mmCIF file of C-alpha atoms in Angstrom:
data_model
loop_
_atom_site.group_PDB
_atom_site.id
_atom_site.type_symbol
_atom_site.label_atom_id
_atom_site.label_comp_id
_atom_site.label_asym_id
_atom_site.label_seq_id
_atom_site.Cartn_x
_atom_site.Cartn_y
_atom_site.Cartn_z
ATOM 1 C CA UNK I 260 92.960 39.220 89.280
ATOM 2 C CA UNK I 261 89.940 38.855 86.930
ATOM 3 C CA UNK I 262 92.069 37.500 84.613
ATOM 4 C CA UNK I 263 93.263 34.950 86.587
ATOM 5 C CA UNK I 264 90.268 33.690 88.649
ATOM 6 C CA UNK I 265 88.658 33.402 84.779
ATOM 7 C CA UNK I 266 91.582 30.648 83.261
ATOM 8 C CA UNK I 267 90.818 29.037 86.811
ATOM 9 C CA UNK I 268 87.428 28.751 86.491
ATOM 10 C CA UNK I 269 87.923 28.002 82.214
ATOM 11 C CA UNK I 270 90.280 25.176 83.902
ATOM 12 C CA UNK I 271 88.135 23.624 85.993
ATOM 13 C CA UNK I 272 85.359 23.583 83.009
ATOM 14 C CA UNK I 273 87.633 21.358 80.337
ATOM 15 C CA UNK I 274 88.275 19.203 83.738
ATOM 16 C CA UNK I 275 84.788 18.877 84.289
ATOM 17 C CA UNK I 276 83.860 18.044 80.458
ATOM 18 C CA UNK I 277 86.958 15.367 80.483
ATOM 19 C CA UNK I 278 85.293 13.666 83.695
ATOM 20 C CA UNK I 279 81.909 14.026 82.564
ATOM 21 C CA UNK I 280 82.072 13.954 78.665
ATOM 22 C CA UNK I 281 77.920 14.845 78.919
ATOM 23 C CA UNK I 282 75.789 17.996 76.921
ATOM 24 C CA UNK I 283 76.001 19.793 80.016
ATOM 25 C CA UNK I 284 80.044 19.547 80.497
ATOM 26 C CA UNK I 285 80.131 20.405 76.979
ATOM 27 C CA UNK I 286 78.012 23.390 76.992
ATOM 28 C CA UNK I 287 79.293 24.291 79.991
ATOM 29 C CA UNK I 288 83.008 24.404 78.333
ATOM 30 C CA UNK I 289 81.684 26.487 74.877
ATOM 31 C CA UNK I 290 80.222 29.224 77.317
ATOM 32 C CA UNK I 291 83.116 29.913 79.241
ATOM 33 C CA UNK I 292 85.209 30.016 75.915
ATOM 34 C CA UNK I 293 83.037 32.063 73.633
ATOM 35 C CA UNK I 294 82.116 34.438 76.633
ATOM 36 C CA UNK I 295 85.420 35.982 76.467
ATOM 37 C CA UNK I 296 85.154 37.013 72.881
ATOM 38 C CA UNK I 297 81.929 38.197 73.461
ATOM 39 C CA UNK I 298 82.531 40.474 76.038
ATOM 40 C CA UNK I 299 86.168 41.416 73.749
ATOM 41 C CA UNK I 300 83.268 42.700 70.760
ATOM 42 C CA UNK I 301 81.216 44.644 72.989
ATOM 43 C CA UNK I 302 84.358 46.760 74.507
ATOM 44 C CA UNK I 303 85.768 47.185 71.132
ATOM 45 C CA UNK I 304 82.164 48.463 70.049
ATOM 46 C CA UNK I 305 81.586 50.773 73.628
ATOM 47 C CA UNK I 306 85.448 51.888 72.931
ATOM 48 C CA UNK I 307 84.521 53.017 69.611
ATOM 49 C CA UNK I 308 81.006 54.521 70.834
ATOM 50 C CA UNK I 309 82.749 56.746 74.090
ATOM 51 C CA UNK I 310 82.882 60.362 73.720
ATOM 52 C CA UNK I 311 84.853 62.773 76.070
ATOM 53 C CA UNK I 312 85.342 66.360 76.433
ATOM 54 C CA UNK I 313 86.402 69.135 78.750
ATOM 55 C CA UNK I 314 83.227 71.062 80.105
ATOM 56 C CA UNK I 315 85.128 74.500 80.605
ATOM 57 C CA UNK I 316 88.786 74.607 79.487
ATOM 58 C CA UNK I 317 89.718 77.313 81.996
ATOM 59 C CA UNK I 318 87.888 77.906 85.112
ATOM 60 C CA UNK I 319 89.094 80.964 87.769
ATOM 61 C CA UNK I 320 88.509 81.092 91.712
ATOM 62 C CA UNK I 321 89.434 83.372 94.405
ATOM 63 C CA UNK I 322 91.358 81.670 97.134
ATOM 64 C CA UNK I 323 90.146 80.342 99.910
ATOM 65 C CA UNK I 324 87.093 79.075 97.549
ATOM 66 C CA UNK I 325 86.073 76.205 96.273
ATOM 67 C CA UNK I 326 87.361 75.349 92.410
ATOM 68 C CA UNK I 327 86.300 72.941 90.569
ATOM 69 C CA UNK I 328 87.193 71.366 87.076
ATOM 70 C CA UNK I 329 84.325 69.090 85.099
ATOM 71 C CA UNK I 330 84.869 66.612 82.706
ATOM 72 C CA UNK I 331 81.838 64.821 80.891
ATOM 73 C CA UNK I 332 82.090 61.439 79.346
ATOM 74 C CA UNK I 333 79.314 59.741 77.142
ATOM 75 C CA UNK I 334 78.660 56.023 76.887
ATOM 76 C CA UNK I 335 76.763 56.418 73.330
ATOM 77 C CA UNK I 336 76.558 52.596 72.987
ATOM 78 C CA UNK I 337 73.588 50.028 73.704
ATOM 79 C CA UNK I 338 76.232 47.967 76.301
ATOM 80 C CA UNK I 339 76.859 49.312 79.910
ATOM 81 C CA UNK I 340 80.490 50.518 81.353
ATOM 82 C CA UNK I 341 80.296 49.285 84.627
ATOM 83 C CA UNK I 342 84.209 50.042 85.301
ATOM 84 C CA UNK I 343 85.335 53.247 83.957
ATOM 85 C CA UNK I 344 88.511 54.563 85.536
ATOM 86 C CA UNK I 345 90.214 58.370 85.045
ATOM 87 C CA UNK I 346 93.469 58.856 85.624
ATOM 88 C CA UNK I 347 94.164 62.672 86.509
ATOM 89 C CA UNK I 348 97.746 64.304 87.028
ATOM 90 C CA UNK I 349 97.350 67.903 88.447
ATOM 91 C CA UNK I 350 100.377 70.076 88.255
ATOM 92 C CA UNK I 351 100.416 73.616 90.724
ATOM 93 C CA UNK I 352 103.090 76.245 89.476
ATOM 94 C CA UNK I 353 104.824 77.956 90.492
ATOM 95 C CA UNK I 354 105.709 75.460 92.998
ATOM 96 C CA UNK I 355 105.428 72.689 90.528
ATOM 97 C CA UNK I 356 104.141 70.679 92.654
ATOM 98 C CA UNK I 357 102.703 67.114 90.944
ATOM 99 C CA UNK I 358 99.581 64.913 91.999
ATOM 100 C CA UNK I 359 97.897 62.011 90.459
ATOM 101 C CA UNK I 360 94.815 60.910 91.438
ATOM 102 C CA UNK I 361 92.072 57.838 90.087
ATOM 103 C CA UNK I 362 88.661 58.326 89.653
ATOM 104 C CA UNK I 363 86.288 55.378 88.991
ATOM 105 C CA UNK I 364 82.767 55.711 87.484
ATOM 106 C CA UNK I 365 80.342 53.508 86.085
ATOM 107 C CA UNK I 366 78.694 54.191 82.478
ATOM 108 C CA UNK I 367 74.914 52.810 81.596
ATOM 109 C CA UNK I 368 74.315 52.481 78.214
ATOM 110 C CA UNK I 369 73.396 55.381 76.450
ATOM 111 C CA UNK I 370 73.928 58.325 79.120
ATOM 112 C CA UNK I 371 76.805 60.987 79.668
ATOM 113 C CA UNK I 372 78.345 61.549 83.308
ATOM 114 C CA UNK I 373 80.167 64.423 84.503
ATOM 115 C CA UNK I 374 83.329 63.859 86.334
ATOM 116 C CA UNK I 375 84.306 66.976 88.933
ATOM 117 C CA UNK I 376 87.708 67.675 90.183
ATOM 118 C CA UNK I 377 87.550 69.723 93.494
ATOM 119 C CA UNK I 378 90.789 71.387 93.909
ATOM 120 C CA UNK I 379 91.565 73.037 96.746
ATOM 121 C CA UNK I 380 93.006 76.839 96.952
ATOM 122 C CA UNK I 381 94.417 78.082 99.681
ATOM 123 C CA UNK I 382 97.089 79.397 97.908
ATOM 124 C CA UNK I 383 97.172 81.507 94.561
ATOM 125 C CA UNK I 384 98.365 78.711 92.187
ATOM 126 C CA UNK I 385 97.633 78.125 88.326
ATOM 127 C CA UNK I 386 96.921 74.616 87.854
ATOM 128 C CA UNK I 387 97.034 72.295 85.153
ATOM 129 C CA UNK I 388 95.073 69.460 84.985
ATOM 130 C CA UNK I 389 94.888 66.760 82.605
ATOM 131 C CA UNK I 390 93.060 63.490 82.628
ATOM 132 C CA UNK I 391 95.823 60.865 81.617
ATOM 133 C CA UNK I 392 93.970 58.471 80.431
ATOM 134 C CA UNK I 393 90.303 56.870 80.177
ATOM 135 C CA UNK I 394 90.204 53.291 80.762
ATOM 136 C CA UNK I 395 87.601 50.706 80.009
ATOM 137 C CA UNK I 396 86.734 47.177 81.294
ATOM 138 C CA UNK I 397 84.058 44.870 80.123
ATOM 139 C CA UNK I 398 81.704 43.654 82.584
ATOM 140 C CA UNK I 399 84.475 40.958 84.140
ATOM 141 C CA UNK I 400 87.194 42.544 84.115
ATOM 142 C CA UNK I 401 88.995 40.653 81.843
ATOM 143 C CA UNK I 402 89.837 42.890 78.980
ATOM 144 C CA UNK I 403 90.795 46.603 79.111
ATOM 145 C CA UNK I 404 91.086 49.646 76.509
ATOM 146 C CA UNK I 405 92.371 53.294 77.306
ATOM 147 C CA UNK I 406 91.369 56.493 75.420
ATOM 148 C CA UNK I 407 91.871 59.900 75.121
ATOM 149 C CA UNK I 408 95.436 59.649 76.378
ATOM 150 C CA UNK I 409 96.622 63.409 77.691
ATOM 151 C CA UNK I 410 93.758 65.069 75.219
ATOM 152 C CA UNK I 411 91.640 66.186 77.795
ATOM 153 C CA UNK I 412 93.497 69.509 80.020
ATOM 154 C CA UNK I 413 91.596 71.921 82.188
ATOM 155 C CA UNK I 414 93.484 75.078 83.588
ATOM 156 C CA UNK I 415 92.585 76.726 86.956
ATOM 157 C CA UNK I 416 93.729 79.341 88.382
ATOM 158 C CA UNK I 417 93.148 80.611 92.105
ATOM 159 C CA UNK I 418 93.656 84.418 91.951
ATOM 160 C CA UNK I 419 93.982 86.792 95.305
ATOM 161 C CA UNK I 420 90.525 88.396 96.633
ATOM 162 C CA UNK I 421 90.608 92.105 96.859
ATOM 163 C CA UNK I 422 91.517 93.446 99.815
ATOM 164 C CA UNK I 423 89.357 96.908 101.245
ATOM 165 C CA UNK I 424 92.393 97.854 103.540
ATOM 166 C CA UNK I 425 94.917 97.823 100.701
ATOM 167 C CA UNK I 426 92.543 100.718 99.386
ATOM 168 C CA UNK I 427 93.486 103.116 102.279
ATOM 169 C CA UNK I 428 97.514 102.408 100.530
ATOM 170 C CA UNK I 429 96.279 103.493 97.038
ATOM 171 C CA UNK I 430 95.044 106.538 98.231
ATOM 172 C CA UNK I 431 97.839 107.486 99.729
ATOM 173 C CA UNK I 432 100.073 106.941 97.054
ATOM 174 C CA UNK I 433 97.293 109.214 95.005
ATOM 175 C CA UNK I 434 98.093 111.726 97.722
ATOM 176 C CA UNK I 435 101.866 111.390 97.599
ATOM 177 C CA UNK I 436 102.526 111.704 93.798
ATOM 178 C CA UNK I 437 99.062 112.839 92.369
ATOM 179 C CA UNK I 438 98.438 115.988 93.744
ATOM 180 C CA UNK I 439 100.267 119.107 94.838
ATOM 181 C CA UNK I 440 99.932 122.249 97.581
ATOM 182 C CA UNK I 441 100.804 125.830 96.287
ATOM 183 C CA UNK I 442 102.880 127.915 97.823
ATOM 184 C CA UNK I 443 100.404 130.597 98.242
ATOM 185 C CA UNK I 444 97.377 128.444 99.305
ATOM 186 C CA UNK I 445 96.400 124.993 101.185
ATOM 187 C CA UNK I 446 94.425 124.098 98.460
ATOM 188 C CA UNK I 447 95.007 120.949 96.615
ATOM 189 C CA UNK I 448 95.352 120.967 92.772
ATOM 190 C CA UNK I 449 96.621 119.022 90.263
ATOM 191 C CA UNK I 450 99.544 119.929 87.904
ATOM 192 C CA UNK I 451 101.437 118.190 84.697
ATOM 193 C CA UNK I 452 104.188 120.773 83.917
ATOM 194 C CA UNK I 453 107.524 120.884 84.356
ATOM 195 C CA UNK I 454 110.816 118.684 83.546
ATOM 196 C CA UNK I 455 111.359 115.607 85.541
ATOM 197 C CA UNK I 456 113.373 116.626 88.633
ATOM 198 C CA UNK I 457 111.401 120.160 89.025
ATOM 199 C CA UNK I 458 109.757 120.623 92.030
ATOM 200 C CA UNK I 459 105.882 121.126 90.438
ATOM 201 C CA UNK I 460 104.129 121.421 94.099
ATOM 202 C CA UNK I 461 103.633 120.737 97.263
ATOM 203 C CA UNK I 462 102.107 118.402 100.061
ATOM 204 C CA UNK I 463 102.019 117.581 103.858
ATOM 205 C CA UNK I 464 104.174 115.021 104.344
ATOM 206 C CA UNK I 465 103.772 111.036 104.845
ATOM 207 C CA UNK I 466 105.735 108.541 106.294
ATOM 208 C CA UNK I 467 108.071 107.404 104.065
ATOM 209 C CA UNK I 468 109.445 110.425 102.447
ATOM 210 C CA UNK I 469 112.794 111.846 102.223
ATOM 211 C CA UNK I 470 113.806 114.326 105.005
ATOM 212 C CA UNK I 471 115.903 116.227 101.871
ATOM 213 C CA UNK I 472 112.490 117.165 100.175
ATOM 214 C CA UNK I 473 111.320 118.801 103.552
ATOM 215 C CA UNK I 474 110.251 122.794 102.561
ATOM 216 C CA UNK I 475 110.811 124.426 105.973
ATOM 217 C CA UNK I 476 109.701 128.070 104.896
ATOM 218 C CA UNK I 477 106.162 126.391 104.072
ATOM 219 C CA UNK I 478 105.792 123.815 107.380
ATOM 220 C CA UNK I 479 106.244 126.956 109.719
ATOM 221 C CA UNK I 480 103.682 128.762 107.691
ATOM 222 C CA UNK I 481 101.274 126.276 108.262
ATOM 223 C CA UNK I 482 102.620 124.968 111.030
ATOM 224 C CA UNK I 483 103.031 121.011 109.399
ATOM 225 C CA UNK I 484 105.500 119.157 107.980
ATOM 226 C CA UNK I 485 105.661 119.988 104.020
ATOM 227 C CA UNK I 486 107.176 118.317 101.283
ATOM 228 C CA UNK I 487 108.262 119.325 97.833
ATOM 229 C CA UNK I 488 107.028 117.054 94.942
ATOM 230 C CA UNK I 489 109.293 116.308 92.349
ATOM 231 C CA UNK I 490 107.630 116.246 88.634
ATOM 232 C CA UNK I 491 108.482 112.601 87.701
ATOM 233 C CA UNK I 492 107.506 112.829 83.748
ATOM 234 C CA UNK I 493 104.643 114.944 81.659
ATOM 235 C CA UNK I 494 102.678 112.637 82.224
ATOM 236 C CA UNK I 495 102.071 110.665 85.904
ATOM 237 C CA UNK I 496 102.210 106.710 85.733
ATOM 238 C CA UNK I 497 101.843 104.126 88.115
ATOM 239 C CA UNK I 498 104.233 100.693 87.863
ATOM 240 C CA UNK I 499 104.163 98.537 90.916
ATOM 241 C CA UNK I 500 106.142 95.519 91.627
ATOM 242 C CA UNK I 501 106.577 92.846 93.938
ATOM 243 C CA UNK I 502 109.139 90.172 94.536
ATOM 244 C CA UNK I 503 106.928 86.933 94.076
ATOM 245 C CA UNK I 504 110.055 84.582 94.099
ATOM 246 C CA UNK I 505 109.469 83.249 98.225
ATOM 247 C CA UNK I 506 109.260 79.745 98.912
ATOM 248 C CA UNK I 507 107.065 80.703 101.774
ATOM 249 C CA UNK I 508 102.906 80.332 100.220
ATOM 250 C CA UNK I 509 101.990 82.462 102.771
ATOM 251 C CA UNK I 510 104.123 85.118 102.083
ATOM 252 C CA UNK I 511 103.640 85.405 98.300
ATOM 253 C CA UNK I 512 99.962 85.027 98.455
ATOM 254 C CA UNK I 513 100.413 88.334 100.796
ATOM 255 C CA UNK I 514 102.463 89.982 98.109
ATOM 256 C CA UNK I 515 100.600 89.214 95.389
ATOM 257 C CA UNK I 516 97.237 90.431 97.326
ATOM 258 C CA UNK I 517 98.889 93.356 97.609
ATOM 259 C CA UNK I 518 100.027 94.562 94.539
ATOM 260 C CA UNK I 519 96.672 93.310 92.619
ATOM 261 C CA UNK I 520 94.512 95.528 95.106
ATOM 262 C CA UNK I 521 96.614 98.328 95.465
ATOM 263 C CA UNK I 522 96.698 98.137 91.824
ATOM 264 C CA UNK I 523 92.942 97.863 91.273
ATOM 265 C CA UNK I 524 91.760 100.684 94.057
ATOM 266 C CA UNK I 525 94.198 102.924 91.918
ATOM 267 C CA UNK I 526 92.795 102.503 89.056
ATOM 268 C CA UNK I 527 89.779 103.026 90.837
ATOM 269 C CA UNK I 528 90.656 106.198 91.183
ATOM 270 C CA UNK I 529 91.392 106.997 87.590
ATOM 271 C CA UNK I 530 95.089 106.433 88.267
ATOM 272 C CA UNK I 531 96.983 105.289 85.570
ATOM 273 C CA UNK I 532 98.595 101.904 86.650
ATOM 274 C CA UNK I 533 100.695 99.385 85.931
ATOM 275 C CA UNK I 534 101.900 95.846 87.116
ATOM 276 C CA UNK I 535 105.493 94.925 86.248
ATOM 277 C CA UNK I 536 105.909 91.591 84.868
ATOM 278 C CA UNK I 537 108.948 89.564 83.360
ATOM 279 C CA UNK I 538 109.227 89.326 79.739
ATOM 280 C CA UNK I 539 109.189 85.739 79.525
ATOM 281 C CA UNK I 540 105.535 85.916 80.555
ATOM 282 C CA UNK I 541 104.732 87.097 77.386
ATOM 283 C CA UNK I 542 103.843 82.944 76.515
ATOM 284 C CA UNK I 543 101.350 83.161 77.949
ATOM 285 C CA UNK I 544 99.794 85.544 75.021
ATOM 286 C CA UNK I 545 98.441 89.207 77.074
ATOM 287 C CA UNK I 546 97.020 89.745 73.870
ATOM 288 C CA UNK I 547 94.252 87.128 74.270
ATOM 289 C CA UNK I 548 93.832 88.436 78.080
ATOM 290 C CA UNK I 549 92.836 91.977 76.415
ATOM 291 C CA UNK I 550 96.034 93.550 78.216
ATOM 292 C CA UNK I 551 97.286 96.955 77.503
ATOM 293 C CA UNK I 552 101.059 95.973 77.265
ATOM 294 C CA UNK I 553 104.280 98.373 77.461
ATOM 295 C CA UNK I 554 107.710 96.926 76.949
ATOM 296 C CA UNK I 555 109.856 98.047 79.550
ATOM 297 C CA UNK I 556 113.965 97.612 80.438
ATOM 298 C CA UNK I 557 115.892 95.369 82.491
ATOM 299 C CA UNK I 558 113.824 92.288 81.278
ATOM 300 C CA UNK I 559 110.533 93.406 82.529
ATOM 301 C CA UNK I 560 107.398 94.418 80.789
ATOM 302 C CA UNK I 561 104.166 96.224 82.345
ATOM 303 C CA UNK I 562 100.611 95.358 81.718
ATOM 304 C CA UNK I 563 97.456 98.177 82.670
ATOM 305 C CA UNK I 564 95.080 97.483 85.019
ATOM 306 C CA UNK I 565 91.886 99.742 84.445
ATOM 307 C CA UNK I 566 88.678 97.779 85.466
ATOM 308 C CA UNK I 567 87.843 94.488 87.053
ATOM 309 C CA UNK I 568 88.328 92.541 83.918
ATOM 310 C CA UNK I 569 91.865 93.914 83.356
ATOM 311 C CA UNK I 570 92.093 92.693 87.306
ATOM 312 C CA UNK I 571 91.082 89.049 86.563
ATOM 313 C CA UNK I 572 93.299 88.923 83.570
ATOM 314 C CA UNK I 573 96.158 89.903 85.263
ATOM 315 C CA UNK I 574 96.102 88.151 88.119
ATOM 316 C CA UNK I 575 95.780 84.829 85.830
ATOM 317 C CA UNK I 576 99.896 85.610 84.420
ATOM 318 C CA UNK I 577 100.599 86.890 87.927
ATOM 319 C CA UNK I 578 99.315 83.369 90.198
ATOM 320 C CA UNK I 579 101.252 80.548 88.378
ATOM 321 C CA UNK I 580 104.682 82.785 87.856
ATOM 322 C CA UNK I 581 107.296 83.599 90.311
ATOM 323 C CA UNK I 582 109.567 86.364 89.954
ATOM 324 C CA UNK I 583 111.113 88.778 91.442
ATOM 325 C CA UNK I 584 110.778 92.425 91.694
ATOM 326 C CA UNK I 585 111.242 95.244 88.993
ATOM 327 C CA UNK I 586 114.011 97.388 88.857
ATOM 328 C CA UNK I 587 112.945 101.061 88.324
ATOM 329 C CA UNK I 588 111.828 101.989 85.175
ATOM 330 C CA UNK I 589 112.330 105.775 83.751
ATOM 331 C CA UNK I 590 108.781 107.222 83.124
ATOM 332 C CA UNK I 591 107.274 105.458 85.651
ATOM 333 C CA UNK I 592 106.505 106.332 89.342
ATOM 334 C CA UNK I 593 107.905 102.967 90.925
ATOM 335 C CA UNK I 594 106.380 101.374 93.808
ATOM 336 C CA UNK I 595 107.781 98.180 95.065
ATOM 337 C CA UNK I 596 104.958 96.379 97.373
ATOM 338 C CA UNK I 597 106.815 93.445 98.399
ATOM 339 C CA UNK I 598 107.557 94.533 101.875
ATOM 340 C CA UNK I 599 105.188 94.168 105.110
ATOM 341 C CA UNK I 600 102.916 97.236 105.899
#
């Protein structure tokens, strides 16, 4: 449109000039055609002069809060940007959901702005976002230049908020498969021996468990329900799963809520735990998460979860995937969480 209402106006000045062959016609007529190149030499030397760069390549949120990705650009040259426009795509996986959105700024000379994309998370999501484009105008809108085409990427991820209640669930599965009633006693101890399959103690029992591990001689002794506990391996181990594979945001978020905080209040507890996790997610490199990795069957791998950072990092590979739940894995005590409480 610039463009345009310019060759009008450059029009109208060689008619004027050819009706009134004066000075004025014919200063009038070199301004409007040396203006153009003008303006042309000081967006070629602002173009060369503009500096951009991603103020934090990776930023993490919990959901439900605000996340935000900033972008500064510097006008390091003596002539003003009036018109600066961004052009940002922002890609949500799983879902892979695409947006594309323009953001317009003006640039004095000589300063650096900081461009902030809010992104809203009310879902667990890893997002990629990646300015296009930067594009330029001289002061009329007449000529244009775009940078930094696709250089510029920010990744966000909105991870699940730890949930206290889910805490009450680790400790029973602590209870279930971490500890053990003697025969002899009420006491609760802990024990490690024994082939998988043995029965290596006792407990009361919780719902859930099999009616076939019920030991009758010890519930009428103490006059509860008792259940045998099977030794699982020398050594007790925690790998929970969840099917993360529903098309419903709700539900998955729920899921995936669930198995980082039952996960986390385990390990809490100085369980050792583990998150089942396809194979394929190894591209996203756990070694430069700080993961404790174990290679698993059926496909599936299993990263440790000890402290809060191990929490963080896994819940980064877990938000942007979908997949479904692990198959049991020998060695491991197997908990699928994908089901409702």
């Amino acid at each position: 449109m610039s463009r345009f209402l310019y060759i009008l106006i450059l029009i109208g000045g060689a008619a004027f000039y050819l009706l009134f062959a004066d000075t004025l016609s014919f200063v009038l007529l070199i301004s409007l055609i040396i203006l153009p190149v003008i303006l042309l030499v000081e967006l070629i030397i602002s173009s060369a002069f503009l500096k951009c760069s991603v103020k934090t390549g990776r930023v993490t949120a919990f959901r439900g809060e605000p996340c935000e990705a900033a972008f500064c650009i510097s006008n390091n040259s003596v002539f003003p940007l009036p018109n600066t426009k961004l052009r940002i795509k922002t890609v949500c996986y799983p879902s892979g959901e695409t947006s594309f959105s323009t953001v317009n700024i003006p640039l004095p000379a000589l300063r650096t702005e900081t461009v902030t994309v809010t992104l809203g998370s009310e879902h667990c999501c890893r997002a990629e976002i990646t300015v296009e484009s930067v594009k330029i105008y001289d002061l009329l809108r007449i000529f244009s230049a775009r940078r930094f085409k696709r250089k510029m990427k920010c990744t966000a991820y909105i991870i699940p908020k730890l949930k206290e209640n889910y805490a009450e669930e680790a400790r029973e599965l602590l209870s279930r498969f971490g500890t053990e009633m003697s025969e002899d006693s009420e006491t609760v101890r802990e024990r490690g021996n024994g082939a998988p399959g043995d029965v290596c103690g006792f407990r009361e029992f919780l719902p859930g468990d099999r009616l076939s591990l019920m030991h009758y001689k010890l519930s009428a002794r103490f006059d509860k329900d008792i259940v045998k506990i099977l030794n699982v391996s020398g050594e007790t181990r925690f790998l929970l799963t969840a099917d993360l594979t529903s098309e419903d945001n709700d539900k998955r978020d729920n899921a995936l809520e669930r198995l980082m905080s039952v996960a986390y209040y385990l390990a809490l507890q100085n369980a050792e735990v583990y998150a089942a996790v396809p194979s394929h997610i190894d591209q996203f490199s756990h070694s430069s998460e700080g993961l404790e990795v174990l290679t698993g069957e059926n496909g599936f791998s299993a990263v440790r979860i000890k402290d809060g950072s191990d929490y963080f990092a896994a819940a980064r590979l877990f938000c942007g995937e979908s997949f479904p739940a692990a198959e049991g894995i020998r060695g491991f005590i197997n908990h699928d969480l994908s089901c409702e409480r």
